[in-house]
CSV table of C-alpha atoms in Angstrom, one decimal:
chain,number,residue,atom,x,y,z
A,636,MET,CA,-39.9,123.0,139.2
A,637,VAL,CA,-41.2,119.8,140.8
A,638,THR,CA,-40.6,118.9,144.4
A,639,TYR,CA,-40.2,115.2,145.3
A,640,LYS,CA,-40.8,114.1,148.9
A,641,CYS,CA,-39.4,110.9,150.4
A,642,MET,CA,-42.2,109.1,152.1
A,643,ALA,CA,-42.1,106.5,154.9
A,644,GLY,CA,-45.8,106.0,155.9
A,645,VAL,CA,-47.0,109.5,156.2
A,646,ILE,CA,-43.8,111.1,157.6
A,647,VAL,CA,-41.9,113.3,155.1
A,648,LEU,CA,-38.2,112.4,155.4
A,649,GLY,CA,-36.8,114.9,152.9
A,650,SER,CA,-37.5,116.7,149.7
A,651,ILE,CA,-35.8,117.5,146.4
A,652,SER,CA,-36.5,120.2,143.8
A,653,VAL,CA,-35.9,119.3,140.2
A,654,ALA,CA,-35.7,121.6,137.2
A,655,LEU,CA,-35.1,120.8,133.5
A,656,SER,CA,-33.4,123.2,131.1
A,657,GLN,CA,-31.8,123.2,127.7
A,658,PRO,CA,-28.0,123.2,128.5
A,659,ALA,CA,-25.8,125.8,126.8
A,660,GLU,CA,-22.9,123.4,127.4
A,661,LYS,CA,-22.0,120.2,129.0
A,662,SER,CA,-21.5,120.2,132.8
A,663,ASP,CA,-17.8,119.9,133.8
A,664,SER,CA,-17.3,116.2,134.4
A,665,LYS,CA,-14.3,116.9,136.6
A,666,GLY,CA,-16.6,118.8,139.0
A,667,ARG,CA,-17.4,117.7,142.5
A,668,ASP,CA,-18.3,114.1,143.4
A,669,ALA,CA,-22.0,113.5,142.9
A,670,LEU,CA,-22.3,110.1,144.6
A,671,PRO,CA,-22.3,111.4,148.2
A,672,VAL,CA,-25.1,113.8,147.4
A,673,LEU,CA,-27.1,111.2,145.3
A,674,SER,CA,-26.6,108.5,148.0
A,675,ARG,CA,-29.3,110.4,150.1
A,676,LEU,CA,-31.8,108.9,147.7
A,677,ALA,CA,-30.9,105.3,148.7
A,678,GLY,CA,-33.6,103.5,150.7
A,679,GLY,CA,-36.3,106.1,149.9
A,680,GLU,CA,-39.5,106.0,148.0
A,681,TRP,CA,-39.6,109.4,146.3
A,682,ILE,CA,-43.1,110.7,145.3
A,683,PHE,CA,-44.3,113.8,143.6
A,684,GLU,CA,-47.7,115.2,142.6
A,685,LYS,CA,-48.4,118.1,140.4
A,686,LYS,CA,-51.8,119.6,139.9
A,687,GLN,CA,-52.5,120.3,136.2
A,688,GLU,CA,-54.4,123.4,135.0
A,689,ASP,CA,-57.5,121.2,134.5
A,690,GLY,CA,-57.4,120.0,138.1
A,691,ALA,CA,-56.0,116.6,137.3
A,692,VAL,CA,-53.1,115.3,139.3
A,693,PHE,CA,-49.9,114.0,137.6
A,694,ARG,CA,-47.9,111.7,139.9
A,695,GLY,CA,-44.4,110.2,139.9
A,696,ARG,CA,-42.9,107.6,142.2
A,697,SER,CA,-39.3,106.4,142.3
A,698,ILE,CA,-37.6,103.8,144.5
A,699,ILE,CA,-33.8,104.1,144.8
A,700,GLU,CA,-31.6,101.3,146.2
A,701,ARG,CA,-27.9,100.7,146.5
A,702,GLY,CA,-26.2,98.7,143.8
A,703,PRO,CA,-24.3,95.5,144.4
A,704,ASP,CA,-21.1,97.4,145.3
A,705,ALA,CA,-22.9,99.4,147.9
A,706,LYS,CA,-21.8,102.6,146.2
A,707,SER,CA,-23.7,102.7,142.9
A,708,LEU,CA,-27.5,103.3,142.8
A,709,LEU,CA,-30.4,101.5,141.1
A,710,GLY,CA,-33.7,103.2,140.5
A,711,ARG,CA,-37.1,102.3,139.3
A,712,GLY,CA,-39.7,105.0,138.4
A,713,TRP,CA,-43.4,105.1,137.7
A,714,LEU,CA,-45.6,107.9,136.3
A,715,GLY,CA,-49.4,108.2,136.2
A,716,ASP,CA,-52.6,109.9,137.3
A,717,ALA,CA,-55.9,109.0,138.9
A,718,GLY,CA,-56.2,106.2,136.3
A,719,GLY,CA,-53.1,104.4,137.6
A,720,MET,CA,-49.4,104.3,137.3
A,721,PHE,CA,-47.1,102.8,134.7
A,722,PHE,CA,-43.5,101.6,134.8
A,723,HIS,CA,-41.6,104.6,133.3
A,724,ALA,CA,-37.8,104.0,133.8
A,725,ALA,CA,-35.0,101.9,135.2
A,726,THR,CA,-31.9,103.8,136.0
A,727,GLN,CA,-28.3,102.9,137.0
A,728,ILE,CA,-25.8,105.4,138.6
A,729,TRP,CA,-22.2,104.5,139.1
A,730,ARG,CA,-18.6,105.7,139.2
A,731,ASP,CA,-16.8,104.9,135.9
A,732,PRO,CA,-13.9,102.7,137.0
A,733,ASP,CA,-11.5,104.2,134.4
A,734,SER,CA,-12.3,108.0,134.6
A,735,GLY,CA,-13.8,108.2,138.1
A,736,VAL,CA,-16.7,110.3,136.6
A,737,VAL,CA,-20.2,109.6,138.0
A,738,ARG,CA,-22.3,108.4,135.1
A,739,PHE,CA,-25.9,107.2,134.6
A,740,GLN,CA,-28.1,105.4,132.1
A,741,SER,CA,-31.8,105.2,132.2
A,742,LEU,CA,-34.1,103.1,129.9
A,743,ASP,CA,-37.7,104.3,129.6
A,744,GLU,CA,-41.0,102.7,128.6
A,745,GLN,CA,-40.7,103.7,125.0
A,746,GLY,CA,-37.2,102.2,124.5
A,747,GLY,CA,-35.5,105.5,124.9
A,748,LEU,CA,-32.0,105.6,126.5
A,749,ALA,CA,-30.7,108.5,128.5
A,750,THR,CA,-27.0,108.6,129.4
A,751,GLY,CA,-24.6,111.1,130.7
A,752,ASP,CA,-22.5,112.4,133.6
A,753,ILE,CA,-23.6,113.7,136.9
A,754,VAL,CA,-21.7,116.3,138.9
A,755,ALA,CA,-22.3,117.9,142.3
A,756,THR,CA,-22.8,121.6,142.0
A,757,SER,CA,-22.8,122.1,145.8
A,758,ASP,CA,-23.1,119.9,149.0
A,759,ASN,CA,-26.8,119.8,148.4
A,760,ALA,CA,-27.2,119.8,144.6
A,761,VAL,CA,-26.3,117.8,141.4
A,762,ALA,CA,-26.5,118.5,137.7
A,763,TRP,CA,-27.3,115.7,135.2
A,764,ASP,CA,-26.1,116.0,131.6
A,765,TRP,CA,-29.2,114.2,130.2
A,766,ASN,CA,-28.6,112.9,126.6
A,767,LEU,CA,-31.7,111.0,125.4
A,768,SER,CA,-31.8,108.8,122.2
A,769,VAL,CA,-35.2,107.3,121.2
A,770,PRO,CA,-36.1,104.7,118.6
A,771,GLY,CA,-36.3,106.3,115.2
A,772,GLY,CA,-33.2,108.4,115.9
A,773,ARG,CA,-34.4,111.5,117.6
A,774,LYS,CA,-32.0,112.9,120.2
A,775,SER,CA,-32.6,115.4,123.0
A,776,ARG,CA,-30.3,117.0,125.5
A,777,TYR,CA,-31.2,118.5,128.9
A,778,ARG,CA,-29.6,119.6,132.1
A,779,VAL,CA,-31.4,118.3,135.1
A,780,ASP,CA,-30.7,120.2,138.3
A,781,MET,CA,-31.6,118.5,141.6
A,782,VAL,CA,-31.4,120.4,144.9
A,783,PHE,CA,-31.8,118.5,148.1
């Protein structure tokens, strides 16, 4: 599990724990509304650091903003280490106008595209049904659990 902290200068404004797992089944898309929970990310710069076994530090940084409708979210993320950071992903989160389901798509630095639904699992948690397709045809599926 990785903990992200929202930073403003040196003041920690909040934190999120994130866990990846191989899902047994798809999350129920008719579950609770994820946008109110995810909206807590808007306006923040979310940073994590994880110390590796060899002592090196792996870092991630995400900036989340509101979309043009003031309800959707747009994110940009970077990954890196002591050698620097690289642009890793651009993400959109929105409510599907036909079904009302909260969906996302995320394009990564290798041309991979992750798509899926996001549902709230509590007032402080969401589950992402993360379906990744990469150039060459490989597909992966994960469940990403975020707890605020």
